[in-house]
CSV table of C-alpha atoms in Angstrom, one decimal:
chain,number,residue,atom,x,y,z
A,1,MET,CA,99.9,59.3,101.9
A,2,GLY,CA,101.4,62.7,101.7
A,3,GLN,CA,101.3,65.4,104.5
A,4,ILE,CA,98.2,67.7,104.8
A,5,GLN,CA,98.2,70.9,103.3
A,6,HIS,CA,95.9,73.7,103.4
A,7,ALA,CA,95.0,75.0,99.9
A,8,TYR,CA,92.6,78.0,99.0
A,9,LEU,CA,90.9,77.8,95.6
A,10,SER,CA,88.8,80.3,93.6
A,11,LEU,CA,85.9,78.9,91.6
A,12,GLY,CA,83.9,81.0,88.8
A,13,SER,CA,81.3,80.3,86.2
A,14,ASN,CA,79.2,82.5,83.6
A,15,LEU,CA,77.5,79.8,81.7
A,16,GLY,CA,74.5,77.8,82.1
A,17,ASN,CA,73.1,77.3,85.9
A,18,ARG,CA,76.1,79.2,87.4
A,19,THR,CA,75.3,78.5,91.2
A,20,LEU,CA,74.4,74.8,90.5
A,21,THR,CA,77.9,74.5,88.8
A,22,LEU,CA,79.8,76.1,91.5
A,23,GLN,CA,77.8,73.7,94.2
A,24,LYS,CA,78.5,70.4,92.2
A,25,ALA,CA,82.1,71.6,91.6
A,26,VAL,CA,82.7,72.1,95.6
A,27,LEU,CA,81.4,68.5,95.9
A,28,GLU,CA,83.5,67.0,93.3
A,29,ILE,CA,86.5,68.7,94.7
A,30,GLY,CA,85.6,67.3,98.1
A,31,LYS,CA,85.4,63.9,96.7
A,32,ASN,CA,88.4,63.7,94.5
A,33,ALA,CA,91.1,66.3,95.7
A,34,GLY,CA,90.6,66.6,99.6
A,35,GLN,CA,88.4,68.0,102.4
A,36,VAL,CA,86.4,71.1,102.0
A,37,LYS,CA,86.7,72.9,105.2
A,38,ALA,CA,85.2,76.3,104.5
A,39,VAL,CA,82.9,77.7,101.7
A,40,SER,CA,82.8,81.7,101.1
A,41,SER,CA,79.4,83.6,100.1
A,42,VAL,CA,78.9,83.6,96.2
A,43,TYR,CA,79.6,87.1,94.6
A,44,GLU,CA,78.2,88.1,91.2
A,45,ASN,CA,80.4,90.3,89.1
A,46,GLY,CA,80.8,91.3,85.2
A,47,ALA,CA,83.4,89.6,83.0
A,48,VAL,CA,86.7,91.1,83.3
A,49,GLY,CA,88.9,91.4,80.4
A,50,PHE,CA,86.3,90.4,77.6
A,51,GLU,CA,82.6,90.8,76.7
A,52,GLY,CA,80.6,87.9,78.4
A,53,ALA,CA,77.9,87.1,81.0
A,54,ASP,CA,78.3,88.0,84.7
A,55,PHE,CA,80.2,85.5,86.9
A,56,MET,CA,79.2,83.7,89.7
A,57,ASN,CA,82.6,83.5,92.1
A,58,ALA,CA,83.3,81.9,95.5
A,59,CYS,CA,86.4,80.6,97.4
A,60,ILE,CA,86.9,77.5,99.3
A,61,ALA,CA,89.4,76.2,101.9
A,62,LEU,CA,90.7,72.8,101.2
A,63,GLU,CA,92.7,70.2,103.1
A,64,THR,CA,94.5,68.2,100.8
A,65,GLU,CA,97.3,65.3,100.6
A,66,LEU,CA,97.8,66.0,97.1
A,67,GLY,CA,101.0,68.2,96.1
A,68,PRO,CA,100.5,71.3,94.1
A,69,GLU,CA,100.9,69.7,90.9
A,70,GLU,CA,98.8,66.9,91.7
A,71,LEU,CA,96.0,69.2,92.9
A,72,LEU,CA,96.3,71.2,89.7
A,73,ALA,CA,95.9,67.8,87.7
A,74,GLU,CA,92.7,67.1,89.5
A,75,LEU,CA,91.3,70.3,89.1
A,76,LEU,CA,92.0,70.4,85.5
A,77,LYS,CA,90.0,67.1,85.1
A,78,ILE,CA,87.2,68.4,87.2
A,79,GLU,CA,87.1,71.5,84.9
A,80,GLU,CA,87.0,69.3,82.0
A,81,ALA,CA,84.2,67.2,83.2
A,82,PHE,CA,82.1,70.2,83.7
A,83,GLY,CA,82.6,71.2,79.9
A,84,ARG,CA,85.4,73.7,80.2
A,85,LYS,CA,87.8,73.7,77.4
A,86,ARG,CA,91.2,75.7,77.8
A,87,SER,CA,92.8,77.2,74.9
A,88,ASP,CA,96.7,77.1,74.3
A,89,GLU,CA,96.4,80.7,73.0
A,90,GLY,CA,95.3,82.2,76.2
A,91,GLY,CA,93.2,85.0,76.7
A,92,TYR,CA,90.0,85.5,78.5
A,93,ALA,CA,86.7,83.7,77.5
A,94,SER,CA,83.2,82.5,78.9
A,95,ARG,CA,83.5,79.3,80.7
A,96,THR,CA,81.3,76.7,82.5
A,97,LEU,CA,83.8,76.3,85.4
A,98,ASP,CA,87.1,78.0,86.3
A,99,ILE,CA,89.1,76.7,89.3
A,100,ASP,CA,92.2,78.5,90.4
A,101,ILE,CA,94.6,77.6,93.2
A,102,VAL,CA,95.1,80.9,95.1
A,103,PHE,CA,97.2,79.6,97.9
A,104,TYR,CA,98.9,76.6,98.6
A,105,GLY,CA,100.2,76.4,102.3
A,106,GLU,CA,103.0,79.1,102.6
A,107,MET,CA,104.5,77.8,99.3
A,108,VAL,CA,105.9,80.0,96.6
A,109,ILE,CA,105.8,78.3,93.1
A,110,GLN,CA,106.6,79.6,89.8
A,111,ASN,CA,107.0,77.5,86.9
A,112,GLU,CA,105.6,76.7,83.3
A,113,SER,CA,102.4,75.2,84.7
A,114,LEU,CA,101.8,76.6,88.0
A,115,THR,CA,102.2,80.1,89.7
A,116,ILE,CA,101.3,80.1,93.6
A,117,PRO,CA,100.2,82.3,94.9
A,118,HIS,CA,98.2,83.2,92.3
A,119,PRO,CA,99.8,86.1,90.3
A,120,SER,CA,96.7,88.3,89.8
A,121,MET,CA,94.9,87.6,93.0
A,122,GLN,CA,95.6,91.1,94.7
A,123,GLU,CA,94.3,92.9,91.6
A,124,ARG,CA,90.9,91.0,91.8
A,125,ASN,CA,87.9,91.8,94.1
A,126,PHE,CA,86.1,88.8,93.0
A,127,VAL,CA,88.9,86.8,94.4
A,128,LEU,CA,89.6,88.7,97.5
A,129,LYS,CA,86.2,89.3,98.8
A,130,PRO,CA,85.4,85.7,99.2
A,131,MET,CA,88.9,85.0,100.3
A,132,ALA,CA,88.2,87.4,103.1
A,133,ASP,CA,85.0,85.6,104.0
A,134,ILE,CA,87.0,82.4,104.9
A,135,ALA,CA,90.6,83.5,105.6
A,136,PRO,CA,91.0,87.2,106.3
A,137,GLN,CA,94.2,86.8,108.2
A,138,LEU,CA,95.9,84.7,105.4
A,139,TYR,CA,99.2,85.9,104.9
A,140,HIS,CA,100.6,86.5,101.4
A,141,PRO,CA,104.4,85.1,101.3
A,142,VAL,CA,105.5,87.4,98.6
A,143,LEU,CA,103.5,90.5,99.1
A,144,ASN,CA,103.7,90.2,102.9
A,145,LYS,CA,100.2,91.3,103.6
A,146,ASP,CA,97.2,89.5,104.7
A,147,VAL,CA,94.2,89.0,102.6
A,148,ARG,CA,92.3,91.7,104.3
A,149,ASN,CA,94.7,94.5,103.7
A,150,LEU,CA,95.0,93.3,100.1
A,151,LEU,CA,91.4,93.8,99.8
A,152,GLN,CA,91.3,97.2,101.3
A,153,GLU,CA,94.4,98.3,98.9
A,154,CYS,CA,92.8,96.8,95.9
A,155,LYS,CA,92.3,99.1,92.9
A,156,ASP,CA,89.6,97.0,91.2
A,157,ARG,CA,86.4,99.0,91.1
A,158,ASN,CA,84.4,96.5,89.1
A,159,GLN,CA,81.1,96.1,90.8
A,160,LEU,CA,80.8,93.2,93.1
A,161,LYS,CA,77.4,92.0,94.5
A,162,LYS,CA,76.9,89.5,97.2
A,163,THR,CA,74.3,87.0,96.5
A,164,SER,CA,72.0,85.0,99.0
A,165,VAL,CA,73.1,81.8,97.4
A,166,LYS,CA,74.5,79.4,100.1
A,167,LEU,CA,77.0,76.7,99.1
A,168,PHE,CA,77.3,73.4,101.1
A,169,LYS,CA,80.7,72.2,101.8
A,170,ASN,CA,80.0,68.5,101.7
A,171,ARG,CA,77.3,65.8,101.0
A,172,ALA,CA,76.4,65.8,104.6
A,173,SER,CA,75.7,69.6,104.8
A,174,LEU,CA,73.7,69.3,101.8
A,175,PHE,CA,71.6,66.4,103.1
A,176,SER,CA,71.2,68.3,106.3
A,177,GLN,CA,68.9,70.8,104.4
A,178,LEU,CA,66.2,68.2,104.1
A,179,GLN,CA,63.4,67.7,106.8
A,180,PHE,CA,62.4,64.2,105.4
A,181,LEU,CA,63.6,61.8,103.1
A,182,ALA,CA,61.2,58.6,102.4
A,183,ILE,CA,62.6,55.5,100.9
A,184,GLU,CA,60.0,53.2,99.8
A,185,GLY,CA,60.0,50.1,97.6
A,186,ASN,CA,58.6,46.5,97.2
A,187,ILE,CA,58.8,43.5,99.5
A,188,GLY,CA,62.8,42.9,99.3
A,189,ALA,CA,63.8,46.0,97.5
A,190,GLY,CA,66.2,46.9,100.2
A,191,LYS,CA,64.5,50.0,101.6
A,192,THR,CA,65.2,49.4,105.1
A,193,THR,CA,69.1,48.8,104.7
A,194,LEU,CA,69.5,51.9,102.5
A,195,SER,CA,67.8,54.0,105.2
A,196,LYS,CA,69.9,52.7,107.8
A,197,MET,CA,73.1,53.4,105.8
A,198,ILE,CA,72.1,56.9,105.0
A,199,ALA,CA,71.0,57.5,108.7
A,200,ASP,CA,74.4,56.2,109.7
A,201,ASP,CA,76.3,58.4,107.3
A,202,PHE,CA,74.5,61.7,107.3
A,203,ASN,CA,73.6,61.7,110.9
A,204,ALA,CA,69.8,61.3,110.3
A,205,LYS,CA,67.0,60.2,112.8
A,206,LEU,CA,65.8,56.8,111.5
A,207,VAL,CA,62.2,56.0,111.3
A,208,LEU,CA,61.5,52.3,110.5
A,209,GLU,CA,58.1,50.6,109.9
A,210,ARG,CA,57.2,48.2,112.5
A,211,PHE,CA,55.2,45.4,111.0
A,212,ALA,CA,56.5,41.9,112.1
A,213,ASP,CA,54.2,41.5,115.0
A,214,ASN,CA,50.9,42.4,113.0
A,215,PRO,CA,48.9,39.2,113.9
A,216,PHE,CA,47.0,39.3,110.5
A,217,LEU,CA,50.3,39.3,108.3
A,218,PRO,CA,51.0,35.4,108.2
A,219,LYS,CA,47.3,34.8,108.1
A,220,PHE,CA,47.0,37.1,105.0
A,221,TYR,CA,49.6,35.1,103.0
A,222,GLU,CA,47.8,32.0,103.7
A,223,ASP,CA,44.2,33.3,102.8
A,224,GLN,CA,44.3,36.7,101.2
A,225,ALA,CA,40.5,37.1,100.6
A,226,ARG,CA,39.7,36.5,104.1
A,227,TYR,CA,42.3,38.6,105.8
A,228,ALA,CA,42.8,41.6,103.3
A,229,PHE,CA,40.5,44.0,104.9
A,230,PRO,CA,41.6,43.6,108.6
A,231,LEU,CA,45.1,43.4,107.5
A,232,GLU,CA,45.1,46.7,105.8
A,233,MET,CA,43.2,48.5,108.4
A,234,SER,CA,45.5,47.2,111.2
A,235,PHE,CA,48.5,48.4,108.8
A,236,LEU,CA,47.2,51.7,108.4
A,237,ALA,CA,46.1,52.4,112.1
A,238,ASP,CA,49.7,51.2,113.2
A,239,ARG,CA,51.3,53.3,110.4
A,240,TYR,CA,49.2,56.5,111.3
A,241,GLN,CA,50.2,56.1,114.9
A,242,GLN,CA,53.6,55.3,114.7
A,243,PHE,CA,54.3,57.7,111.5
A,244,THR,CA,52.8,60.7,113.4
A,245,ASP,CA,54.7,59.9,116.9
A,246,ASP,CA,57.9,59.4,114.9
A,247,THR,CA,57.9,62.3,112.5
A,248,SER,CA,56.6,65.0,114.7
A,249,GLN,CA,59.2,64.4,117.2
A,250,PHE,CA,62.2,66.0,115.7
A,251,ASP,CA,65.7,65.0,117.4
A,252,LEU,CA,67.8,68.2,117.9
A,253,PHE,CA,71.0,66.1,117.6
A,254,LYS,CA,70.1,64.7,114.2
A,255,SER,CA,70.2,66.4,110.9
A,256,PHE,CA,66.9,65.3,109.3
A,257,MET,CA,64.9,62.1,109.2
A,258,VAL,CA,64.8,59.2,106.9
A,259,SER,CA,62.3,56.7,106.8
A,260,ASP,CA,62.0,53.3,105.0
A,261,TYR,CA,58.3,54.0,104.3
A,262,ASP,CA,55.7,56.6,103.4
A,263,ILE,CA,52.2,56.1,104.8
A,264,PHE,CA,50.8,56.5,101.3
A,265,LYS,CA,51.8,52.9,100.9
A,266,SER,CA,48.8,51.8,102.8
A,267,LEU,CA,46.7,52.9,99.9
A,268,ILE,CA,48.9,51.2,97.4
A,269,PHE,CA,48.9,47.8,99.0
A,270,ALA,CA,45.2,48.5,99.9
A,271,LYS,CA,44.3,48.9,96.1
A,272,ILE,CA,46.0,45.6,95.3
A,273,THR,CA,44.4,43.4,98.0
A,274,LEU,CA,40.9,44.8,98.7
A,275,GLN,CA,37.8,44.0,96.8
A,276,GLN,CA,36.3,47.5,95.4
A,277,GLU,CA,33.6,48.2,98.1
A,278,GLU,CA,36.3,47.7,100.8
A,279,PHE,CA,38.7,49.7,99.2
A,280,ASN,CA,36.0,52.5,98.8
A,281,LEU,CA,35.5,52.5,102.6
A,282,TYR,CA,39.2,52.0,103.2
A,283,ARG,CA,40.0,55.3,101.1
A,284,LYS,CA,37.7,57.6,103.1
A,285,VAL,CA,39.6,56.5,106.3
A,286,PHE,CA,42.9,56.8,104.6
A,287,ASN,CA,42.1,60.4,103.2
A,288,PHE,CA,41.2,61.8,106.6
A,289,MET,CA,44.4,60.4,108.4
A,290,TYR,CA,46.7,61.4,105.1
A,291,ARG,CA,45.9,65.2,105.5
A,292,GLU,CA,47.5,65.1,108.8
A,293,VAL,CA,50.7,63.4,108.3
A,294,LYS,CA,54.0,65.1,107.4
A,295,LYS,CA,54.9,64.7,103.7
A,296,PRO,CA,58.5,63.9,102.3
A,297,ASP,CA,60.9,66.6,100.8
A,298,ILE,CA,62.0,63.5,98.6
A,299,TYR,CA,60.1,60.3,97.8
A,300,VAL,CA,62.4,57.7,96.6
A,301,TYR,CA,61.2,54.4,95.1
A,302,LEU,CA,63.7,51.6,94.8
A,303,TYR,CA,62.7,49.5,91.7
A,304,GLN,CA,63.6,45.9,91.8
A,305,ASN,CA,62.8,43.2,89.3
A,306,THR,CA,60.7,40.5,90.4
A,307,GLU,CA,63.3,37.9,90.4
A,308,ARG,CA,65.7,39.8,92.4
A,309,LEU,CA,62.7,40.5,94.9
A,310,ILE,CA,62.1,36.9,95.3
A,311,SER,CA,65.9,36.2,95.7
A,312,ASN,CA,66.1,38.8,98.3
A,313,ILE,CA,63.1,37.6,100.2
A,314,LYS,CA,64.6,34.2,100.2
A,315,LYS,CA,68.0,35.5,101.6
A,316,ARG,CA,66.3,37.2,104.7
A,317,GLY,CA,64.4,34.1,105.5
A,318,ARG,CA,61.1,35.3,107.0
A,319,GLU,CA,59.1,32.2,106.9
A,320,TYR,CA,55.5,34.1,106.2
A,321,GLU,CA,57.2,35.6,103.1
A,322,GLN,CA,58.3,32.7,101.4
A,323,ASN,CA,55.3,31.8,99.2
A,324,ILE,CA,54.4,35.3,98.1
A,325,PRO,CA,53.4,35.1,94.4
A,326,MET,CA,55.3,36.6,91.9
A,327,ASP,CA,52.3,38.2,90.3
A,328,TYR,CA,51.5,39.9,93.7
A,329,LEU,CA,54.9,41.5,93.7
A,330,ASP,CA,54.4,42.5,90.0
A,331,LYS,CA,51.0,44.3,91.2
A,332,ILE,CA,52.9,46.2,94.2
A,333,ASN,CA,55.5,47.4,91.7
A,334,GLN,CA,52.9,48.7,89.2
A,335,GLY,CA,50.9,50.2,92.2
A,336,TYR,CA,54.0,52.4,93.4
A,337,LEU,CA,54.8,53.1,89.8
A,338,ASN,CA,51.2,54.4,89.2
A,339,PHE,CA,51.0,56.3,92.3
A,340,ILE,CA,54.2,58.2,91.3
A,341,LYS,CA,52.7,58.9,87.9
A,342,ALA,CA,49.6,60.1,89.3
A,343,ASN,CA,51.0,62.3,91.8
A,344,PRO,CA,53.5,64.7,89.8
A,345,HIS,CA,53.4,67.4,92.5
A,346,GLN,CA,55.2,65.0,94.7
A,347,ASN,CA,58.9,65.3,94.7
A,348,SER,CA,59.4,61.6,93.5
A,349,MET,CA,62.2,59.6,91.9
A,350,VAL,CA,62.6,55.9,90.8
A,351,LEU,CA,66.0,54.3,91.2
A,352,ASP,CA,66.3,51.2,89.3
A,353,MET,CA,68.2,48.9,91.6
A,354,SER,CA,67.9,45.7,89.4
A,355,ASP,CA,71.8,45.4,88.6
A,356,LEU,CA,73.0,47.3,91.9
A,357,ASP,CA,74.3,46.0,95.1
A,358,PHE,CA,74.8,48.8,97.2
A,359,VAL,CA,75.2,46.9,100.3
A,360,ASN,CA,78.4,45.0,99.2
A,361,ASN,CA,79.7,47.3,96.4
A,362,PRO,CA,80.7,50.8,97.6
A,363,LYS,CA,80.7,52.1,94.0
A,364,ASP,CA,77.0,51.3,93.5
A,365,TYR,CA,76.1,52.9,97.0
A,366,GLU,CA,77.9,56.1,95.6
A,367,HIS,CA,75.5,55.8,92.6
A,368,VAL,CA,72.6,56.0,94.6
A,369,LEU,CA,74.1,58.9,96.8
A,370,ASP,CA,75.0,60.7,93.5
A,371,ALA,CA,71.5,60.4,92.4
A,372,LEU,CA,70.0,61.7,95.8
A,373,VAL,CA,72.5,64.8,95.7
A,374,GLU,CA,71.2,65.4,92.2
A,375,ARG,CA,67.6,65.4,93.4
A,376,ILE,CA,68.5,67.6,96.5
A,377,LEU,CA,70.3,70.1,94.6
A,378,GLU,CA,67.2,70.6,92.2
A,379,LEU,CA,65.4,71.7,95.5
A,380,PHE,CA,68.0,74.5,96.3
A,381,PHE,CA,69.4,75.6,93.0
């Protein structure tokens, strides 16, 4: 590993969803180039040097172990991944994403591929203003002035407007904007495990369903017709009490809440297990309770095929679960999917986990987190 250096980068975009592009770029830089320590406000300004749409610009402070040439190469990869095509002919043009290295430690570099500090930074308000947000006293090793003084002396008179957009420096900061994330799934889908992993990694309050002590559950698996109604009513009462208690008491030391269930699962299971008359009565009680409970910002359903569910159920070894019929699991899967389809107003997402092992494969876990990040970004951008 190389020595940690402090680098400062300028980011700009004037094509597509500009603020979303900047936010995704910050996250990619943090994932591939180092640790993002600070992010400036976002500023909007007209295109400089060519006719084009207005730009959104920001600056970030980065701790990196990459050398300056390595950092440049990584940033060029990120630009390319966002659709940026650099031309050998030079000149200015619209771009999905532009990333420039403004400072790299106190280094002064000038070669065919890289000039540090950036040779034009002192002439551009859209670089100096966001830089002044995060490093006003940073010293320019060639001009012998700090960023604040360079901004005061800058002759750039192009209009620069500070926006209300807030960029998040990493995934943890982004997740913390949520209040409540619900992770649902069939029996054996991995919802509890994933909830625990997210709670640990992103400082969330963990809300877990307590069901093992329900006296009707083992009996239900032996005689569904007889014990379905008392089981579902018992679950509903327990879930409502627990869910209300847990979600109404926010932990000041946690960033958000993540739960391995949503109380709406009661209605999904009841529709499968109850006779129509029983279900009609059950739904009246449920509707009254459901109006009072907290709704998730994002509702995640972990889909697993039935064969994989059976395998997971056998591995965890709960005796009363070992004889669950496959068609019962099929009905549960379909019940959840029907619920999601019938409630388009709810911010739901389905993650197909059939070929993923997020517990033992870090890349699969990253895949799940990336999907969640995409959905969270949709809420804020």
